[in-house]
Amino acid sequence: MDSLEEMMNGTIHPACLQEPPLAIDVIKELDMFGICLYSILTFMSCLSLLLYLDICVYIYRHVPYPKKTIIIWINGAAPCIAIMSCFGMWIPRAVMFTDMASNCYFAVVVYKVLKLLVEELGGSSGFLKRFSGQPFKISTGPCCCCCPCLPRVPMSRRMLFLMKLGALQYAILKTVFSIVSIILWTNGNFDLTNLESTSAAIWINVFIGVLTIISLWPVGITCMNTKGLLQHIKLVPKYAMYQLVLVLSQLQSSIINILAMDGTIACSPPFSSQARGSMLSQQLMIMEMFIITLVNRCLYRRTYDESEEEQDNTHNGTVALKAPCEEHDV
């Protein structure tokens, strides 16, 4: 009511209380700087996709199954978010849907990261053969990093199943809740700007937040207890990139949206405060995901280039040792 009175008094521009503008309105309002900025960000998004396709071809040719499909999924997180952010930047009214799409993809990536850690240690059977009965430290983030007194839990087939289930539930339930959110939105019952306790958006987002924390815990447990054995595949920087994508796509966006709803980010016609906050979030995400795509490309190509060189050297050394023996026998 206060905002309505202020608008009637002429102190608030009507656009500040409207829904996000149409894509054609965004294009009409662009000045020379805006055209350059949008063009550069669009180019960065397309280049992220091309770099991803390049690494997909490389991984498909040089990495055995099933690791190659898992790595392709994981590497697709940053380019997927960049492309969806580009769509959201050009079409502000589609931001809710583009965010849901990228978040659903990342929910699958969380499970794929756990699968990759297990596959690098010989798959489920090899993992259990190596670690069965060994105590695993479970006081890791994001659930129990403040509880160092928690007892260590011995690894078993049941624990590995529970860890996989904990990561998989987020991939499934996140997609289900996204579909439910879209259905409620079409009926006018899902509004991200409604912060009342009776709002469906509040309860769904809180529940998704809990599911996210639960899914990240088994990945953190596995990484913490096996990182010493996976230094040869550069586990730490790869895991850091995965964590960075998580923080930027979830935490950064939430902070910007909160600032926008609070009015800290001022409206700028044709954008309301919330729409302008979403636009800034999409633009930042494109730049950040482009950089992460570049880093991931270097990490994964270099890792498996070195693995191939080691295999070639081992093979050549074996052949060199066999040759003198054959000559001696003759």
Coordinates of C-alpha atoms in Angstrom, one line a residue:
M1 CA 0.0 0.0 0.0
D2 CA 2.9 2.4 0.8
S3 CA 4.4 1.7 -2.6
L4 CA 1.1 2.3 -4.3
E5 CA 0.7 5.6 -2.5
E6 CA 4.2 6.7 -3.4
M7 CA 3.5 5.8 -7.0
M8 CA 0.4 7.9 -7.0
N9 CA 2.4 10.8 -5.6
G10 CA 4.9 10.4 -8.4
T11 CA 7.9 9.4 -6.2
I12 CA 8.1 5.9 -7.7
H13 CA 8.2 5.2 -11.4
P14 CA 5.4 2.8 -12.5
A15 CA 7.9 0.5 -14.1
C16 CA 9.4 -0.2 -10.6
L17 CA 6.2 -2.0 -9.7
Q18 CA 5.7 -3.9 -12.9
E19 CA 6.6 -7.4 -14.0
P20 CA 9.8 -7.9 -16.0
P21 CA 9.8 -6.3 -19.4
L22 CA 9.4 -8.1 -22.7
A23 CA 12.4 -8.9 -24.8
I24 CA 11.5 -6.3 -27.4
D25 CA 11.3 -3.7 -24.7
V26 CA 14.8 -4.6 -23.5
I27 CA 16.2 -4.3 -27.1
K28 CA 14.5 -0.9 -27.6
E29 CA 16.1 0.5 -24.4
L30 CA 19.6 -0.6 -25.2
D31 CA 22.1 2.2 -25.9
M32 CA 25.5 1.7 -27.5
F33 CA 27.1 0.5 -24.3
G34 CA 24.2 -1.9 -23.7
I35 CA 24.4 -3.3 -27.3
C36 CA 28.2 -3.9 -26.8
L37 CA 27.7 -5.5 -23.4
Y38 CA 24.9 -7.8 -24.5
S39 CA 26.8 -8.8 -27.7
I40 CA 30.0 -9.6 -25.7
L41 CA 28.1 -11.6 -23.1
T42 CA 26.2 -13.5 -25.8
F43 CA 29.5 -14.3 -27.6
M44 CA 30.9 -15.6 -24.3
S45 CA 27.9 -17.8 -23.8
C46 CA 28.3 -19.3 -27.4
L47 CA 32.0 -19.7 -26.9
S48 CA 31.4 -21.6 -23.7
L49 CA 29.2 -24.0 -25.6
L50 CA 31.8 -24.4 -28.3
L51 CA 34.5 -25.1 -25.8
Y52 CA 32.3 -27.6 -24.1
L53 CA 31.6 -29.4 -27.4
D54 CA 35.4 -29.5 -28.0
I55 CA 36.1 -31.1 -24.6
C56 CA 33.2 -33.6 -25.2
V57 CA 34.8 -34.8 -28.4
Y58 CA 38.1 -35.1 -26.7
I59 CA 36.8 -37.0 -23.7
Y60 CA 34.7 -39.3 -25.9
R61 CA 37.8 -40.3 -27.8
H62 CA 40.3 -40.6 -25.0
V63 CA 38.4 -41.7 -21.9
P64 CA 36.9 -45.2 -21.4
Y65 CA 33.2 -45.8 -20.6
P66 CA 31.5 -45.1 -18.2
K67 CA 33.9 -42.4 -17.0
K68 CA 33.5 -40.4 -20.2
T69 CA 29.8 -40.0 -19.9
I70 CA 30.1 -38.8 -16.3
I71 CA 32.9 -36.3 -17.2
I72 CA 30.8 -35.0 -20.1
W73 CA 27.9 -34.4 -17.7
I74 CA 30.1 -32.6 -15.1
N75 CA 31.8 -30.4 -17.7
G76 CA 28.4 -29.4 -19.0
A77 CA 27.4 -27.6 -15.8
A78 CA 29.1 -24.2 -16.5
P79 CA 28.2 -24.0 -20.2
C80 CA 24.6 -25.0 -19.4
I81 CA 24.3 -22.2 -16.8
A82 CA 25.9 -19.7 -19.1
I83 CA 23.5 -20.5 -22.0
M84 CA 20.4 -20.4 -19.7
S85 CA 21.7 -17.1 -18.2
C86 CA 22.0 -15.7 -21.7
F87 CA 18.4 -16.6 -22.4
G88 CA 17.4 -15.0 -19.1
M89 CA 19.3 -11.9 -19.9
W90 CA 17.6 -11.4 -23.3
I91 CA 14.1 -12.6 -22.1
P92 CA 13.7 -11.3 -18.5
R93 CA 10.3 -12.9 -18.1
A94 CA 11.8 -16.4 -18.6
V95 CA 14.3 -16.1 -15.8
M96 CA 12.4 -18.3 -13.4
F97 CA 12.3 -21.1 -16.0
T98 CA 16.0 -20.7 -17.1
D99 CA 17.1 -20.8 -13.5
M100 CA 15.0 -23.9 -12.9
A101 CA 16.5 -25.6 -15.9
S102 CA 20.1 -24.9 -14.9
N103 CA 19.5 -25.9 -11.3
C104 CA 17.9 -29.2 -12.4
Y105 CA 21.0 -29.9 -14.5
F106 CA 23.3 -29.1 -11.7
A107 CA 21.3 -31.4 -9.4
V108 CA 22.2 -34.2 -11.7
V109 CA 25.9 -33.0 -11.7
V110 CA 26.0 -33.4 -7.9
Y111 CA 25.2 -37.1 -8.3
K112 CA 27.6 -37.4 -11.2
V113 CA 30.5 -36.0 -9.2
L114 CA 30.0 -38.8 -6.6
K115 CA 29.8 -41.3 -9.4
L116 CA 33.1 -40.0 -10.9
L117 CA 34.9 -40.3 -7.5
V118 CA 33.8 -43.9 -7.2
E119 CA 34.6 -44.8 -10.8
E120 CA 38.2 -43.3 -10.5
L121 CA 38.7 -45.8 -7.6
G122 CA 37.6 -48.8 -9.6
G123 CA 33.9 -48.6 -9.6
S124 CA 31.6 -49.7 -6.8
S125 CA 33.2 -53.2 -6.5
G126 CA 36.7 -51.8 -6.6
F127 CA 35.8 -49.0 -4.2
L128 CA 34.4 -51.5 -1.7
K129 CA 37.3 -53.9 -2.1
R130 CA 39.7 -51.0 -1.3
F131 CA 37.7 -49.3 1.6
S132 CA 35.4 -52.0 3.0
G133 CA 35.7 -51.8 6.8
Q134 CA 37.8 -48.7 6.8
P135 CA 36.5 -45.8 9.0
F136 CA 35.3 -42.8 7.0
K137 CA 35.3 -39.3 8.5
I138 CA 31.8 -37.9 8.2
S139 CA 32.3 -34.5 9.9
T140 CA 32.5 -32.7 6.6
G141 CA 30.5 -29.9 5.0
P142 CA 27.9 -28.8 4.5
C143 CA 26.0 -30.8 7.2
C144 CA 28.5 -31.7 9.9
C145 CA 31.6 -29.5 9.4
C146 CA 31.0 -28.0 12.9
C147 CA 30.8 -31.5 14.5
P148 CA 34.4 -32.9 14.7
C149 CA 33.4 -35.2 17.5
L150 CA 31.3 -37.3 15.3
P151 CA 32.5 -41.0 15.2
R152 CA 34.0 -42.4 12.1
V153 CA 31.7 -44.8 10.2
P154 CA 33.1 -47.9 8.6
M155 CA 32.6 -48.1 4.8
S156 CA 30.3 -50.9 3.7
R157 CA 28.0 -51.7 0.8
R158 CA 25.1 -50.3 2.7
M159 CA 26.9 -47.0 3.4
L160 CA 27.9 -46.6 -0.2
F161 CA 24.3 -47.2 -1.2
L162 CA 23.1 -44.6 1.2
M163 CA 25.7 -42.1 0.0
K164 CA 24.6 -42.6 -3.6
L165 CA 20.9 -42.4 -2.6
G166 CA 21.6 -39.1 -0.7
A167 CA 23.1 -37.6 -3.9
L168 CA 20.5 -39.0 -6.2
Q169 CA 17.5 -37.9 -4.3
Y170 CA 18.3 -34.2 -5.1
A171 CA 18.5 -34.9 -8.8
I172 CA 15.1 -36.5 -8.7
L173 CA 13.2 -34.3 -6.2
K174 CA 14.6 -31.0 -7.6
T175 CA 13.1 -31.8 -11.0
V176 CA 9.8 -32.8 -9.4
F177 CA 9.6 -29.6 -7.3
S178 CA 10.5 -27.5 -10.4
I179 CA 7.6 -29.1 -12.3
V180 CA 5.3 -28.5 -9.3
S181 CA 6.5 -24.9 -9.1
I182 CA 5.7 -24.2 -12.7
I183 CA 2.2 -25.7 -12.3
L184 CA 1.6 -23.5 -9.2
W185 CA 2.9 -20.5 -11.1
T186 CA 0.4 -21.0 -13.9
N187 CA -2.4 -20.9 -11.3
G188 CA -0.9 -17.8 -9.6
N189 CA 0.2 -19.6 -6.4
F190 CA 4.0 -19.4 -6.9
D191 CA 5.6 -16.0 -6.5
L192 CA 9.2 -15.7 -5.6
T193 CA 8.7 -12.1 -4.4
N194 CA 6.1 -13.2 -1.8
L195 CA 7.9 -13.7 1.5
E196 CA 4.9 -14.5 3.6
S197 CA 4.8 -17.7 5.7
T198 CA 1.8 -18.9 3.6
S199 CA 3.7 -18.6 0.3
A200 CA 4.3 -21.8 -1.6
A201 CA 7.6 -20.5 -2.9
I202 CA 9.0 -20.0 0.6
W203 CA 8.3 -23.6 1.6
I204 CA 9.4 -25.2 -1.6
N205 CA 12.7 -23.3 -1.6
V206 CA 13.4 -24.1 2.0
F207 CA 12.7 -27.8 1.3
I208 CA 14.9 -27.7 -1.8
G209 CA 17.7 -26.1 0.3
V210 CA 17.5 -29.0 2.8
L211 CA 17.7 -31.5 -0.1
T212 CA 20.7 -29.6 -1.5
I213 CA 22.6 -29.8 1.8
I214 CA 21.8 -33.5 2.2
S215 CA 23.0 -34.3 -1.4
L216 CA 26.3 -32.4 -1.0
W217 CA 27.2 -34.3 2.2
P218 CA 28.0 -37.7 0.7
V219 CA 30.1 -36.0 -2.0
G220 CA 32.0 -34.1 0.6
I221 CA 32.6 -37.3 2.6
T222 CA 33.9 -39.2 -0.4
C223 CA 36.2 -36.4 -1.5
M224 CA 37.6 -35.8 2.0
N225 CA 38.5 -39.5 2.5
T226 CA 39.8 -40.3 -0.9
K227 CA 41.6 -37.1 -2.1
G228 CA 45.0 -38.5 -1.2
L229 CA 44.5 -41.3 -3.6
L230 CA 43.3 -39.2 -6.5
Q231 CA 46.0 -36.5 -6.7
H232 CA 47.1 -37.9 -10.1
I233 CA 43.8 -36.8 -11.7
K234 CA 44.0 -33.3 -10.0
L235 CA 41.0 -34.0 -7.8
V236 CA 41.4 -30.8 -5.6
P237 CA 41.2 -28.2 -8.4
K238 CA 38.4 -30.1 -10.2
Y239 CA 36.4 -30.3 -6.9
A240 CA 37.1 -26.6 -6.3
M241 CA 35.6 -25.8 -9.7
Y242 CA 32.6 -27.9 -8.9
Q243 CA 32.2 -26.1 -5.6
L244 CA 32.6 -22.7 -7.2
V245 CA 29.8 -23.4 -9.7
L246 CA 27.6 -24.4 -6.8
V247 CA 28.4 -21.2 -4.8
L248 CA 28.0 -18.9 -7.8
S249 CA 24.8 -20.4 -9.1
Q250 CA 23.1 -20.8 -5.8
L251 CA 24.5 -18.5 -3.1
Q252 CA 25.4 -15.5 -5.3
S253 CA 22.0 -15.5 -7.1
S254 CA 20.2 -15.7 -3.7
I255 CA 22.1 -12.8 -2.3
I256 CA 21.4 -10.6 -5.3
N257 CA 17.7 -11.5 -5.3
I258 CA 17.5 -10.7 -1.6
L259 CA 19.1 -7.3 -2.2
A260 CA 16.8 -6.6 -5.0
M261 CA 13.6 -7.5 -3.0
D262 CA 14.9 -5.3 -0.2
G263 CA 15.2 -2.4 -2.6
T264 CA 19.0 -2.1 -2.2
I265 CA 19.3 -2.6 -6.0
A266 CA 17.3 0.4 -7.3
C267 CA 14.9 0.0 -10.2
S268 CA 15.8 1.3 -13.6
P269 CA 13.0 1.5 -16.1
P270 CA 12.0 -0.7 -17.9
F271 CA 13.4 -3.0 -15.1
S272 CA 11.9 -3.2 -11.6
S273 CA 14.2 -3.8 -8.7
Q274 CA 13.7 -7.6 -8.9
A275 CA 14.0 -7.7 -12.7
R276 CA 17.2 -5.6 -12.5
G277 CA 18.7 -7.8 -9.8
S278 CA 17.9 -10.9 -12.0
M279 CA 19.5 -9.2 -15.0
L280 CA 22.7 -8.4 -13.0
S281 CA 22.8 -12.0 -11.7
Q282 CA 22.5 -13.4 -15.3
Q283 CA 25.2 -11.1 -16.6
L284 CA 27.6 -12.0 -13.8
M285 CA 26.9 -15.7 -14.2
I286 CA 27.7 -15.6 -17.9
M287 CA 31.2 -14.1 -17.3
E288 CA 31.9 -16.5 -14.3
M289 CA 30.8 -19.6 -16.1
F290 CA 32.9 -18.7 -19.2
I291 CA 36.0 -18.5 -17.0
I292 CA 35.1 -21.8 -15.3
T293 CA 34.6 -23.5 -18.7
L294 CA 38.1 -22.4 -19.7
V295 CA 39.6 -23.7 -16.5
N296 CA 37.8 -27.0 -16.7
R297 CA 38.9 -27.5 -20.3
C298 CA 42.5 -27.1 -19.2
L299 CA 42.1 -29.3 -16.2
Y300 CA 40.5 -32.3 -17.9
R301 CA 42.5 -32.2 -21.2
R302 CA 45.8 -31.9 -19.3
T303 CA 44.9 -34.7 -16.9
Y304 CA 44.1 -37.2 -19.5
D305 CA 46.9 -36.1 -21.9
E306 CA 49.3 -36.9 -19.1
S307 CA 47.6 -40.2 -18.4
E308 CA 48.0 -41.2 -22.1
E309 CA 51.7 -40.2 -22.0
E310 CA 52.3 -42.4 -18.9
Q311 CA 50.5 -45.3 -20.6
D312 CA 52.6 -44.9 -23.8
N313 CA 55.8 -44.7 -21.8
T314 CA 54.9 -47.8 -19.9
H315 CA 54.0 -49.6 -23.1
N316 CA 57.3 -48.5 -24.8
G317 CA 59.3 -49.6 -21.8
T318 CA 57.7 -53.0 -21.8
V319 CA 58.4 -53.4 -25.5
A320 CA 62.0 -52.3 -25.0
L321 CA 62.5 -54.9 -22.3
K322 CA 60.9 -57.7 -24.4
A323 CA 63.1 -57.0 -27.4
P324 CA 66.5 -58.0 -25.9
C325 CA 65.0 -61.1 -24.5
E326 CA 63.7 -62.2 -27.9
E327 CA 67.1 -61.5 -29.5
H328 CA 68.9 -63.5 -26.7
D329 CA 66.5 -66.4 -27.1
V330 CA 67.2 -66.5 -30.8

